[in-house]
PDB file of N, CA and C in Angstrom:
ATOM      1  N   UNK A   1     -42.952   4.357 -19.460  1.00  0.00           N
ATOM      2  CA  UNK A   1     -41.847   4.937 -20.198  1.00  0.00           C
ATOM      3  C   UNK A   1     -40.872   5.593 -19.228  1.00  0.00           C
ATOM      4  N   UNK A   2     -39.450   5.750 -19.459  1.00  0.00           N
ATOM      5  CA  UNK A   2     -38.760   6.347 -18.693  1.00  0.00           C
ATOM      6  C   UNK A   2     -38.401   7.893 -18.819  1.00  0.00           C
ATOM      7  N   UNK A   3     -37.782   8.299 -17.743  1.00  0.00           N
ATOM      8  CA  UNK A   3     -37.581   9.775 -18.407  1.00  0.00           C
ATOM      9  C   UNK A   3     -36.784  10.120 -19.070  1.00  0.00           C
ATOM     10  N   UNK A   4     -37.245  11.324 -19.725  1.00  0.00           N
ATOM     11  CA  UNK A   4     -36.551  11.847 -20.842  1.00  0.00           C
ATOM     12  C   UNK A   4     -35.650  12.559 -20.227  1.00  0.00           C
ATOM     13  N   UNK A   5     -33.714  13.039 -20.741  1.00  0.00           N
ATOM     14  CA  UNK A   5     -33.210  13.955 -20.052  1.00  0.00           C
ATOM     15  C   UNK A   5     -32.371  14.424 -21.175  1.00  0.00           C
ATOM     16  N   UNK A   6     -32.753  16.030 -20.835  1.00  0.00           N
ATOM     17  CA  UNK A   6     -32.752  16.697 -21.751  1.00  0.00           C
ATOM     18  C   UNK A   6     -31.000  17.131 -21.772  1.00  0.00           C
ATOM     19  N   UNK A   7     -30.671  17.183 -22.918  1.00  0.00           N
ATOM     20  CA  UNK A   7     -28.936  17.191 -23.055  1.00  0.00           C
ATOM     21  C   UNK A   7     -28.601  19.129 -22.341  1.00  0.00           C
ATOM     22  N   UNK A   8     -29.665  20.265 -21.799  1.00  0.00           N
ATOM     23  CA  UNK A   8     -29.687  21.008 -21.458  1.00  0.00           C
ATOM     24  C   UNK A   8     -29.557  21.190 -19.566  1.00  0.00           C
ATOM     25  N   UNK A   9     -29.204  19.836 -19.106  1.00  0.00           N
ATOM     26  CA  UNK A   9     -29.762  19.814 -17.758  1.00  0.00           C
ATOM     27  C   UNK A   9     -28.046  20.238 -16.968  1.00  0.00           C
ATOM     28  N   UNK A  10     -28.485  20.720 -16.294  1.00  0.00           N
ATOM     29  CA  UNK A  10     -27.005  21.145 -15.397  1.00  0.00           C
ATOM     30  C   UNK A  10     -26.883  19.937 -14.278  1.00  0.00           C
ATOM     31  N   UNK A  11     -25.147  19.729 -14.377  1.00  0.00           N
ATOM     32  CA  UNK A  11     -24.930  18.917 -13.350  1.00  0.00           C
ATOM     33  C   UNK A  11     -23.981  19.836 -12.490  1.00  0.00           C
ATOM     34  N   UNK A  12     -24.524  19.832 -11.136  1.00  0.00           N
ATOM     35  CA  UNK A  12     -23.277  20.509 -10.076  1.00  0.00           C
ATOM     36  C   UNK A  12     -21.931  19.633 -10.135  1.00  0.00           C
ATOM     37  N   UNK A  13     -21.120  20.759  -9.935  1.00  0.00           N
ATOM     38  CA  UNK A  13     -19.699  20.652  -9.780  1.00  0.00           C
ATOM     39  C   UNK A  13     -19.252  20.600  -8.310  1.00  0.00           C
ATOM     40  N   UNK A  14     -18.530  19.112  -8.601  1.00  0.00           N
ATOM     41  CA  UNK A  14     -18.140  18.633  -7.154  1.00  0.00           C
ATOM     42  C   UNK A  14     -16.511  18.481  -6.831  1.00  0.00           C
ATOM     43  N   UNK A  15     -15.932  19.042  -6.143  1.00  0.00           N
ATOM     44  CA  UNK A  15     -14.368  18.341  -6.141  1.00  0.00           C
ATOM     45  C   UNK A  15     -13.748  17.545  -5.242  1.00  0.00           C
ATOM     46  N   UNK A  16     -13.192  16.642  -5.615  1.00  0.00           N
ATOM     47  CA  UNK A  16     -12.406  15.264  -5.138  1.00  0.00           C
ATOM     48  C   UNK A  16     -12.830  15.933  -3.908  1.00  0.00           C
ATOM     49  N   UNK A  17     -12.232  17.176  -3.180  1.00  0.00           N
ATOM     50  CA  UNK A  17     -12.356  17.219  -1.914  1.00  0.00           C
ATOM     51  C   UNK A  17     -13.669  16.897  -1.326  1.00  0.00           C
ATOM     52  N   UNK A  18     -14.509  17.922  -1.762  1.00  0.00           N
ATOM     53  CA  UNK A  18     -15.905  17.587  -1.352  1.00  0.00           C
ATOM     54  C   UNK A  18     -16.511  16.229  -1.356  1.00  0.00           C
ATOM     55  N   UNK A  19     -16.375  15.704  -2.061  1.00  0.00           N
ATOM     56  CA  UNK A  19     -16.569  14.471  -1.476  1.00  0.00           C
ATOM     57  C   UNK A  19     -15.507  13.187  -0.373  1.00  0.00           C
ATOM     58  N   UNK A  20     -14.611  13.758  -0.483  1.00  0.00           N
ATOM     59  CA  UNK A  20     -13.704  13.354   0.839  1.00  0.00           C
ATOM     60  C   UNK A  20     -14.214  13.704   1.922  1.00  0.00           C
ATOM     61  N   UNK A  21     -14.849  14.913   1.978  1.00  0.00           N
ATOM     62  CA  UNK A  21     -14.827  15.563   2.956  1.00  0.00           C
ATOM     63  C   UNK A  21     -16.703  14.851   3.287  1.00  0.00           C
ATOM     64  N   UNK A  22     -17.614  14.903   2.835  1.00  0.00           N
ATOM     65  CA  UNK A  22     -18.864  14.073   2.487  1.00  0.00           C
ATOM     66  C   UNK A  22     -18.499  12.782   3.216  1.00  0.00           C
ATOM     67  N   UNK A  23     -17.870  12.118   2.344  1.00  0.00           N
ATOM     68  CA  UNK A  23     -17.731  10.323   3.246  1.00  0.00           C
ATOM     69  C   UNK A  23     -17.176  10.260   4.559  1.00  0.00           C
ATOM     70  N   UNK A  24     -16.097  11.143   4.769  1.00  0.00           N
ATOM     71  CA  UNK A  24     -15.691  11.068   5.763  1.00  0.00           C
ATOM     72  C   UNK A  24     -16.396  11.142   6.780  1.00  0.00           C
ATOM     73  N   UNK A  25     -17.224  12.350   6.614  1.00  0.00           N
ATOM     74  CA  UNK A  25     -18.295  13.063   7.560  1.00  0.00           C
ATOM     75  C   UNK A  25     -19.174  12.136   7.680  1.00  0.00           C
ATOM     76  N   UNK A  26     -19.809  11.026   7.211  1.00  0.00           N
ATOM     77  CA  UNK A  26     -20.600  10.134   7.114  1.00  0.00           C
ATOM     78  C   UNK A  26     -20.016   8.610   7.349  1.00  0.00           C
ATOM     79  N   UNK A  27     -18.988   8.417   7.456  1.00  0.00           N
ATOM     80  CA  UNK A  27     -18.037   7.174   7.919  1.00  0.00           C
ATOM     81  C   UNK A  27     -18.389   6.369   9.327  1.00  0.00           C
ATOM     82  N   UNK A  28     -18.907   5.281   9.355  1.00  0.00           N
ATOM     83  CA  UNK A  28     -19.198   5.200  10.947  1.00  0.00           C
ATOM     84  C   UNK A  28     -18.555   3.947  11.481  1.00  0.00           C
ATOM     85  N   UNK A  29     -17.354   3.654  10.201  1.00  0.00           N
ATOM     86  CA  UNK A  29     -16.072   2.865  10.620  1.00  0.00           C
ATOM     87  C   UNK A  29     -15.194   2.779  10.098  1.00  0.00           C
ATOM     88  N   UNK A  30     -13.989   2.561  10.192  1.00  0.00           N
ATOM     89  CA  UNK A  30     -12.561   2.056   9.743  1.00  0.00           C
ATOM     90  C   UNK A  30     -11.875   1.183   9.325  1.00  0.00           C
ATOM     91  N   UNK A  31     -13.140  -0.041   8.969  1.00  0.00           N
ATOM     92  CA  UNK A  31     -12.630  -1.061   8.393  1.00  0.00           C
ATOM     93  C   UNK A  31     -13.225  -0.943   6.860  1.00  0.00           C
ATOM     94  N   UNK A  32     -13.159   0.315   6.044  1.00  0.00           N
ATOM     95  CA  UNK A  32     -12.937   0.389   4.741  1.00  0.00           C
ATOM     96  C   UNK A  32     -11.825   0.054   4.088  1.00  0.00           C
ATOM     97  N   UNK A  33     -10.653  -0.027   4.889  1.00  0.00           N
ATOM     98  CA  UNK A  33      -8.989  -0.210   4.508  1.00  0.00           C
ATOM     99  C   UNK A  33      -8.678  -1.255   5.185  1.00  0.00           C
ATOM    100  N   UNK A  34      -7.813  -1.776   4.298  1.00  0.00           N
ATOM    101  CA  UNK A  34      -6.744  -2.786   4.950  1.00  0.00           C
ATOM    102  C   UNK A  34      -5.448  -2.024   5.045  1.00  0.00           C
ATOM    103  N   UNK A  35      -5.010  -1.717   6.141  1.00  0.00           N
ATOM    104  CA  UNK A  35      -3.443  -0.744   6.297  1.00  0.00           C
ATOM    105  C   UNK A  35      -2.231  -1.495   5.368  1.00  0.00           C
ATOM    106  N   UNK A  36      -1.912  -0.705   4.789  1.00  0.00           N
ATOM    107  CA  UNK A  36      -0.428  -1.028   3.999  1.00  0.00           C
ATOM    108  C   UNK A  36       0.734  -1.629   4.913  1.00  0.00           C
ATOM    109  N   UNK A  37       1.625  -2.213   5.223  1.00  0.00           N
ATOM    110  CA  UNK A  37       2.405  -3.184   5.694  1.00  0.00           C
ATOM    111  C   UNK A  37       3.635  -2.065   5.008  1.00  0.00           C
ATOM    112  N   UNK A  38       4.801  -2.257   5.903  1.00  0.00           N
ATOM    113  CA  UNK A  38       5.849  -1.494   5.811  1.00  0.00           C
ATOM    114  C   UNK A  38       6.637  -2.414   4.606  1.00  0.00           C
ATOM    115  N   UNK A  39       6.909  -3.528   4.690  1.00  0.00           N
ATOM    116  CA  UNK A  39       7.084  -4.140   3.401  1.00  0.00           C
ATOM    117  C   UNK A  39       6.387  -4.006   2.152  1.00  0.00           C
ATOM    118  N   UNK A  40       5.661  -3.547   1.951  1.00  0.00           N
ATOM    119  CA  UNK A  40       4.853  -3.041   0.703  1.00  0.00           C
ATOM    120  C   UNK A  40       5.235  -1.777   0.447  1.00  0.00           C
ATOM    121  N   UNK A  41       5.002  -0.519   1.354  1.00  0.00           N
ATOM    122  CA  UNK A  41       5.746  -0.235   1.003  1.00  0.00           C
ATOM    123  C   UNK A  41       7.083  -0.045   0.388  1.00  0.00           C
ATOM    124  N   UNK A  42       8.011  -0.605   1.322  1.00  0.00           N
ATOM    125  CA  UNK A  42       9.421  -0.129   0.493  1.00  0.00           C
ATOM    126  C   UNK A  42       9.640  -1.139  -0.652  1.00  0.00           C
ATOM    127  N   UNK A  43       8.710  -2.565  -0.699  1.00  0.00           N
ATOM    128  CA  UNK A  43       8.994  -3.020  -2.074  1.00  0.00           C
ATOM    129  C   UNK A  43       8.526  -2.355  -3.193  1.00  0.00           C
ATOM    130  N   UNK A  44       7.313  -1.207  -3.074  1.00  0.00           N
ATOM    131  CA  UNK A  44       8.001   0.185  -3.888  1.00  0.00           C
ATOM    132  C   UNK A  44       8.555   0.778  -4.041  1.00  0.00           C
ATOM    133  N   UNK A  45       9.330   1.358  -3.533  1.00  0.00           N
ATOM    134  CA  UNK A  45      10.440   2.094  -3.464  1.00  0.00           C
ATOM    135  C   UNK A  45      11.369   1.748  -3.940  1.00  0.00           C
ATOM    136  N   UNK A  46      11.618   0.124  -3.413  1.00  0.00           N
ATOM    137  CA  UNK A  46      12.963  -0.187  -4.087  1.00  0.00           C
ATOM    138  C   UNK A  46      12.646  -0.381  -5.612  1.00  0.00           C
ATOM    139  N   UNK A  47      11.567  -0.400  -6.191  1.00  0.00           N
ATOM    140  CA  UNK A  47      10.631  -0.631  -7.429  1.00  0.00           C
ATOM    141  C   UNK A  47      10.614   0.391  -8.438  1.00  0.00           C
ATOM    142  N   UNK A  48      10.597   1.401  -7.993  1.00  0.00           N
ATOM    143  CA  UNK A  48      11.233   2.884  -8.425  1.00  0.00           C
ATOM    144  C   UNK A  48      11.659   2.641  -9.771  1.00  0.00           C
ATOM    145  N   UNK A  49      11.209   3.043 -11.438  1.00  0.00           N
ATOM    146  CA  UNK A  49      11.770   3.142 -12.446  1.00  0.00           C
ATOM    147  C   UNK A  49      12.237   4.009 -12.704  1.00  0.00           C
ATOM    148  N   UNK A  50      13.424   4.405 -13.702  1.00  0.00           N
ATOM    149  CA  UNK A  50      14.212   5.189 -13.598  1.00  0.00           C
ATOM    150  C   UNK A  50      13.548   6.908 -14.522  1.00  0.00           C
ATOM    151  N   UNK A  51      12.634   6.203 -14.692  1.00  0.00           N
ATOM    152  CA  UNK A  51      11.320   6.961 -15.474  1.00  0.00           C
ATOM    153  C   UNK A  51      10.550   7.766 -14.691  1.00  0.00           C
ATOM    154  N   UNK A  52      10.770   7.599 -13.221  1.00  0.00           N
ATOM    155  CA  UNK A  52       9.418   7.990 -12.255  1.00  0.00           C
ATOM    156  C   UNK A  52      10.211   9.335 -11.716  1.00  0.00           C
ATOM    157  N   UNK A  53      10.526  10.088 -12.461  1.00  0.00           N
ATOM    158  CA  UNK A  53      10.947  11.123 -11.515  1.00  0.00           C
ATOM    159  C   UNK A  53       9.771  11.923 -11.498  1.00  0.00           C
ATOM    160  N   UNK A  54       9.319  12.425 -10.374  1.00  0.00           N
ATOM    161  CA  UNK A  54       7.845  13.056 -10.100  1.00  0.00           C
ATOM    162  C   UNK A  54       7.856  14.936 -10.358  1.00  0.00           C
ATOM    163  N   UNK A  55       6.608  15.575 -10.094  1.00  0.00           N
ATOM    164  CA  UNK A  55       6.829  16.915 -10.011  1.00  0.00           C
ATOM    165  C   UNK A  55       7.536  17.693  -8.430  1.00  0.00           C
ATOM    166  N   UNK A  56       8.156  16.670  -8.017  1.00  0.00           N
ATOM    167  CA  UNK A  56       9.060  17.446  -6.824  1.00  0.00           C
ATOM    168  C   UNK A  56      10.504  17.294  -7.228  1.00  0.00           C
ATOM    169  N   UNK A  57      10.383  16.505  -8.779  1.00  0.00           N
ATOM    170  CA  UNK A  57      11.473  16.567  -9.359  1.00  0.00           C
ATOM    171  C   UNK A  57      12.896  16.096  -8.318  1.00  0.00           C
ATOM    172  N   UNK A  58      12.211  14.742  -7.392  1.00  0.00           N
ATOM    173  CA  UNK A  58      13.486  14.121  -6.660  1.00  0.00           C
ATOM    174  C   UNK A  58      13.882  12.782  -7.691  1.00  0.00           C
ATOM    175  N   UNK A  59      15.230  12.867  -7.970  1.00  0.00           N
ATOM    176  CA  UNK A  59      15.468  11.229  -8.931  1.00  0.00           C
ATOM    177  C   UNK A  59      15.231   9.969  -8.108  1.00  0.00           C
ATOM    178  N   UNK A  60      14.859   9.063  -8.997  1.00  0.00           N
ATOM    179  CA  UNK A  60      14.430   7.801  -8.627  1.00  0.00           C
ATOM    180  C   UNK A  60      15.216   6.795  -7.644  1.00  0.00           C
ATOM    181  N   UNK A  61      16.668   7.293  -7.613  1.00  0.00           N
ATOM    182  CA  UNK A  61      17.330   6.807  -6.980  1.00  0.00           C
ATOM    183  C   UNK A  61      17.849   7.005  -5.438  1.00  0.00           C
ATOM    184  N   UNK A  62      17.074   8.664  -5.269  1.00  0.00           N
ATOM    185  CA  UNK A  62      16.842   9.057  -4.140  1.00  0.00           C
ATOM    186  C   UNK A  62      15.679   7.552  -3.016  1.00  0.00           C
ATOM    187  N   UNK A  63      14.942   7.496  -3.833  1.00  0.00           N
ATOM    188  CA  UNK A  63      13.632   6.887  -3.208  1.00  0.00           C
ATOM    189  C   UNK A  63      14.413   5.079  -2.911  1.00  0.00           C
ATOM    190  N   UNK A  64      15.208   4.701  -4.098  1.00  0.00           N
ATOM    191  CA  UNK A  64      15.633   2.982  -4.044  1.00  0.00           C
ATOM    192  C   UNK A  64      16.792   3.175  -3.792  1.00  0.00           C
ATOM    193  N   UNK A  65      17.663   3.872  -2.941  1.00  0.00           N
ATOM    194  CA  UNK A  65      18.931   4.108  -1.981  1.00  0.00           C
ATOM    195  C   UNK A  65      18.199   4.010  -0.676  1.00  0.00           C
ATOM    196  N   UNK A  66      17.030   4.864  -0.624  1.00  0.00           N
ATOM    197  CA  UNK A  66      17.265   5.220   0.471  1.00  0.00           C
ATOM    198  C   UNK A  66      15.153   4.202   1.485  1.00  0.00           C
ATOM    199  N   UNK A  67      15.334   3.407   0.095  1.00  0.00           N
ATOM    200  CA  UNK A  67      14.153   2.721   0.617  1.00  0.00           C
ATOM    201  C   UNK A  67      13.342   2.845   2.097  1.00  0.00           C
ATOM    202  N   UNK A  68      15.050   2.391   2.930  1.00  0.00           N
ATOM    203  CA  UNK A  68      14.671   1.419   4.103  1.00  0.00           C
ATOM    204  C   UNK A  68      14.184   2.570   4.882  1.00  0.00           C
ATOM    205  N   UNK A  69      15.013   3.682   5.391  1.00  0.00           N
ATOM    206  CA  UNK A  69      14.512   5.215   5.644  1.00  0.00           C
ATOM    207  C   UNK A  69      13.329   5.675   5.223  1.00  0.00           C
ATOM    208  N   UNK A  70      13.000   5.769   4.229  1.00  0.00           N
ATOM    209  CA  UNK A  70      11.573   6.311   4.049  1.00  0.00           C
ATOM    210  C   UNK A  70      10.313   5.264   4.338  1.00  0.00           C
ATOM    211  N   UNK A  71      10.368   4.205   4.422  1.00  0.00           N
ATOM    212  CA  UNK A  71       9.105   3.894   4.227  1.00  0.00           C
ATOM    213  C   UNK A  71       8.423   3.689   5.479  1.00  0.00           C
ATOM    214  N   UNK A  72       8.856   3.269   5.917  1.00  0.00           N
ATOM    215  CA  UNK A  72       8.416   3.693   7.575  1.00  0.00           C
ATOM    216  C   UNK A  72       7.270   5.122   7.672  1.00  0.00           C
ATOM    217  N   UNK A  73       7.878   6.136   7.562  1.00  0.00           N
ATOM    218  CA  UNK A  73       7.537   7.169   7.515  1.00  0.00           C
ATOM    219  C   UNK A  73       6.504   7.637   6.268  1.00  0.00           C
ATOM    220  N   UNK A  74       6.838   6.856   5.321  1.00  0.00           N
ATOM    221  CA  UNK A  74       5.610   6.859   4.072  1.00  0.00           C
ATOM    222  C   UNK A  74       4.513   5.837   4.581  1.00  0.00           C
ATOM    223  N   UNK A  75       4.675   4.845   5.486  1.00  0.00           N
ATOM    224  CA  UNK A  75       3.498   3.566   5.386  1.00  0.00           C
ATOM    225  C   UNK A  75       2.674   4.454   6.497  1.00  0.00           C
ATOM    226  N   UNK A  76       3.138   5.241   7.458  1.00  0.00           N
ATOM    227  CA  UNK A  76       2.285   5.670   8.515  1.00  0.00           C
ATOM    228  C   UNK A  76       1.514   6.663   7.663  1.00  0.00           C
ATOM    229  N   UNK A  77       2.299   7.593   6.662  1.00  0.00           N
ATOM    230  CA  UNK A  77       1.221   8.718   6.231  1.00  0.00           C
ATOM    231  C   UNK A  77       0.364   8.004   5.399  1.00  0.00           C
ATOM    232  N   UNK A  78       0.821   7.094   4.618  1.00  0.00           N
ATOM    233  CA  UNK A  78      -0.529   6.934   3.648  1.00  0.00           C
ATOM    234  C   UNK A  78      -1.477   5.680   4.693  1.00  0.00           C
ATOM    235  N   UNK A  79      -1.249   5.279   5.728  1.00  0.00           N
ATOM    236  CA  UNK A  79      -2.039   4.467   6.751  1.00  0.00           C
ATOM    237  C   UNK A  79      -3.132   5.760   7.224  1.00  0.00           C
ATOM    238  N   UNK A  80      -2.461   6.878   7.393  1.00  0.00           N
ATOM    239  CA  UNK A  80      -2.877   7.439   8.600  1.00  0.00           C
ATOM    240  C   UNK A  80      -4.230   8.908   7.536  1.00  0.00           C
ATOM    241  N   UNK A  81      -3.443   8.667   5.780  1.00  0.00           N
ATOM    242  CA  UNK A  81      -4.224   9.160   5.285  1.00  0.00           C
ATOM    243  C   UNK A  81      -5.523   8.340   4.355  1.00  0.00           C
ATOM    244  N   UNK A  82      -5.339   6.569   4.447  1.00  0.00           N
ATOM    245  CA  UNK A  82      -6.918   5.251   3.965  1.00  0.00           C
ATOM    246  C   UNK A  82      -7.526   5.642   5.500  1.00  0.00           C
ATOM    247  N   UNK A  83      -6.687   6.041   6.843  1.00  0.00           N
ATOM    248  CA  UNK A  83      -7.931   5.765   8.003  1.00  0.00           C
ATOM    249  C   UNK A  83      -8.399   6.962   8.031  1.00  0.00           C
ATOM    250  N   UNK A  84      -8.584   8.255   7.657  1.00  0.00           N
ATOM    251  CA  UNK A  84      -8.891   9.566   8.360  1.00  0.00           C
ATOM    252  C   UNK A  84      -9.883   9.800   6.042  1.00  0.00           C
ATOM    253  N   UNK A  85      -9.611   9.164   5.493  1.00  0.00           N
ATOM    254  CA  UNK A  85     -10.477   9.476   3.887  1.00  0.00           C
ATOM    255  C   UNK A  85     -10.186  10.288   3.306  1.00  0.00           C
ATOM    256  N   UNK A  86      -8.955  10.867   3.234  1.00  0.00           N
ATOM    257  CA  UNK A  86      -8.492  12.352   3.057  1.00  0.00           C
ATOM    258  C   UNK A  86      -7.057  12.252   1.916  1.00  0.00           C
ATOM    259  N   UNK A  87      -7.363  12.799   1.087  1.00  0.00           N
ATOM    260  CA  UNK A  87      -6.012  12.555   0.438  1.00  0.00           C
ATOM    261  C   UNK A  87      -5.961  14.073  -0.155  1.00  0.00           C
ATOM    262  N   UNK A  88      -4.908  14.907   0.217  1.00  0.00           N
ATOM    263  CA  UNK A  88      -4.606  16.723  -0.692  1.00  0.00           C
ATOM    264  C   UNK A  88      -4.767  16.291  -1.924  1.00  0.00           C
ATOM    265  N   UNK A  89      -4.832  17.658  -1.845  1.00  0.00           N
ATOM    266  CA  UNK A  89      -5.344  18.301  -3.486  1.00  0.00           C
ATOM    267  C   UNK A  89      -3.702  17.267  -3.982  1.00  0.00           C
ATOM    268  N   UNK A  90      -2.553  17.717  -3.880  1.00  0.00           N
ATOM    269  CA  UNK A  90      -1.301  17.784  -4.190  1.00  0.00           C
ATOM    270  C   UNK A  90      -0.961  16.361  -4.623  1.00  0.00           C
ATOM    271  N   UNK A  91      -1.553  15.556  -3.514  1.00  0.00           N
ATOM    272  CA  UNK A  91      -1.444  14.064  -4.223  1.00  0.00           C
ATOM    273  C   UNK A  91      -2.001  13.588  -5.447  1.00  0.00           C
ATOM    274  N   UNK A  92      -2.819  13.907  -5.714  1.00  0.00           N
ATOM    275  CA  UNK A  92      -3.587  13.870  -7.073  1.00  0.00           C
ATOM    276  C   UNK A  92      -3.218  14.446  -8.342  1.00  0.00           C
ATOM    277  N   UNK A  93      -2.595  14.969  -8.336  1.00  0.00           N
ATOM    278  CA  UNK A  93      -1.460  15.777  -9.743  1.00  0.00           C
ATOM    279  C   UNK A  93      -0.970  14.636 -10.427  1.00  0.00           C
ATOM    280  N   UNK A  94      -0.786  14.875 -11.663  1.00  0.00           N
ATOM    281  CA  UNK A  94      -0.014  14.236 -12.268  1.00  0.00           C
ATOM    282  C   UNK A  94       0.339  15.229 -13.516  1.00  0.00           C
ATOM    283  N   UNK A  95       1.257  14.759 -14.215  1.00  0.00           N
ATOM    284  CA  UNK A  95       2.063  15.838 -14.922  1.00  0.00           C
ATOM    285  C   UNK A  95       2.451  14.509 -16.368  1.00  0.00           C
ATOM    286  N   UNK A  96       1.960  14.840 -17.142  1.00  0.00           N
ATOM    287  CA  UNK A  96       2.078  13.957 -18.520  1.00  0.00           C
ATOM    288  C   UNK A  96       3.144  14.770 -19.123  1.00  0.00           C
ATOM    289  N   UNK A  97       3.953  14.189 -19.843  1.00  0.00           N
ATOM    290  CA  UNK A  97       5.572  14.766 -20.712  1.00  0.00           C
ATOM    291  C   UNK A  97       5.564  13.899 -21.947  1.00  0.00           C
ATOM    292  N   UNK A  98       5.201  14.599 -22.955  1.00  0.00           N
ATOM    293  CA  UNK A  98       5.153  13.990 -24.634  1.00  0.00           C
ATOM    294  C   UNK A  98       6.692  14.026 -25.127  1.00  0.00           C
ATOM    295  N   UNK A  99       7.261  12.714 -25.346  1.00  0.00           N
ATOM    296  CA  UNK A  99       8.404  12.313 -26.149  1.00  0.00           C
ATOM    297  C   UNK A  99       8.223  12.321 -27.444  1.00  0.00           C
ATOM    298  N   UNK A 100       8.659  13.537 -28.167  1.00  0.00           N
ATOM    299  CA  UNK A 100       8.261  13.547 -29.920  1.00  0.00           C
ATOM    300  C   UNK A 100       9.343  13.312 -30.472  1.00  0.00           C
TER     301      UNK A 100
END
């Protein structure tokens, strides 16, 4: 028979970090990722709906004006944040807005 588990049992509380911080520490290579390509990037960017304005509250048109400029500089951080397992608290937000 298998075990019984009782709907009283405590589960520890873990956060995104802690376990970033867990794998990382335990990682014993770098070919978990395939690096993002600077063209992938900015074919987001230029991709940008006019809907996506984020909680830094920059408009969408900031990001698909100015594609070619940023992504460079976006493909290295999010390269440089799949090789090192680490992503902030801050990236992980999201902010839901009900249209009634």
């Amino acid at each position: 028979m298998g075990r019984s588990h009782s709907s009283c049992e405590t589960v520890p509380h873990f956060s995104s970090d802690d376990f970033n911080v867990h794998y990382a520490g335990i990682s014993t290579t770098d070919k978990y990722y395939t690096p993002i390509s600077f063209l992938q990037v900015y074919n987001c960017l230029k991709a940008v709906k006019k809907t996506a304005t984020g909680s830094d509250g920059i408009p969408y048109s900031v990001y698909c004006e100015n594609a070619h400029n940023l992504a460079e500089i976006y493909t290295y951080i999010i390269n440089y944040l799949l090789h090192h397992s680490r992503f902030p608290e801050l990236f992980k937000l999201s902010f839901t807005y009900w249209h009634i």
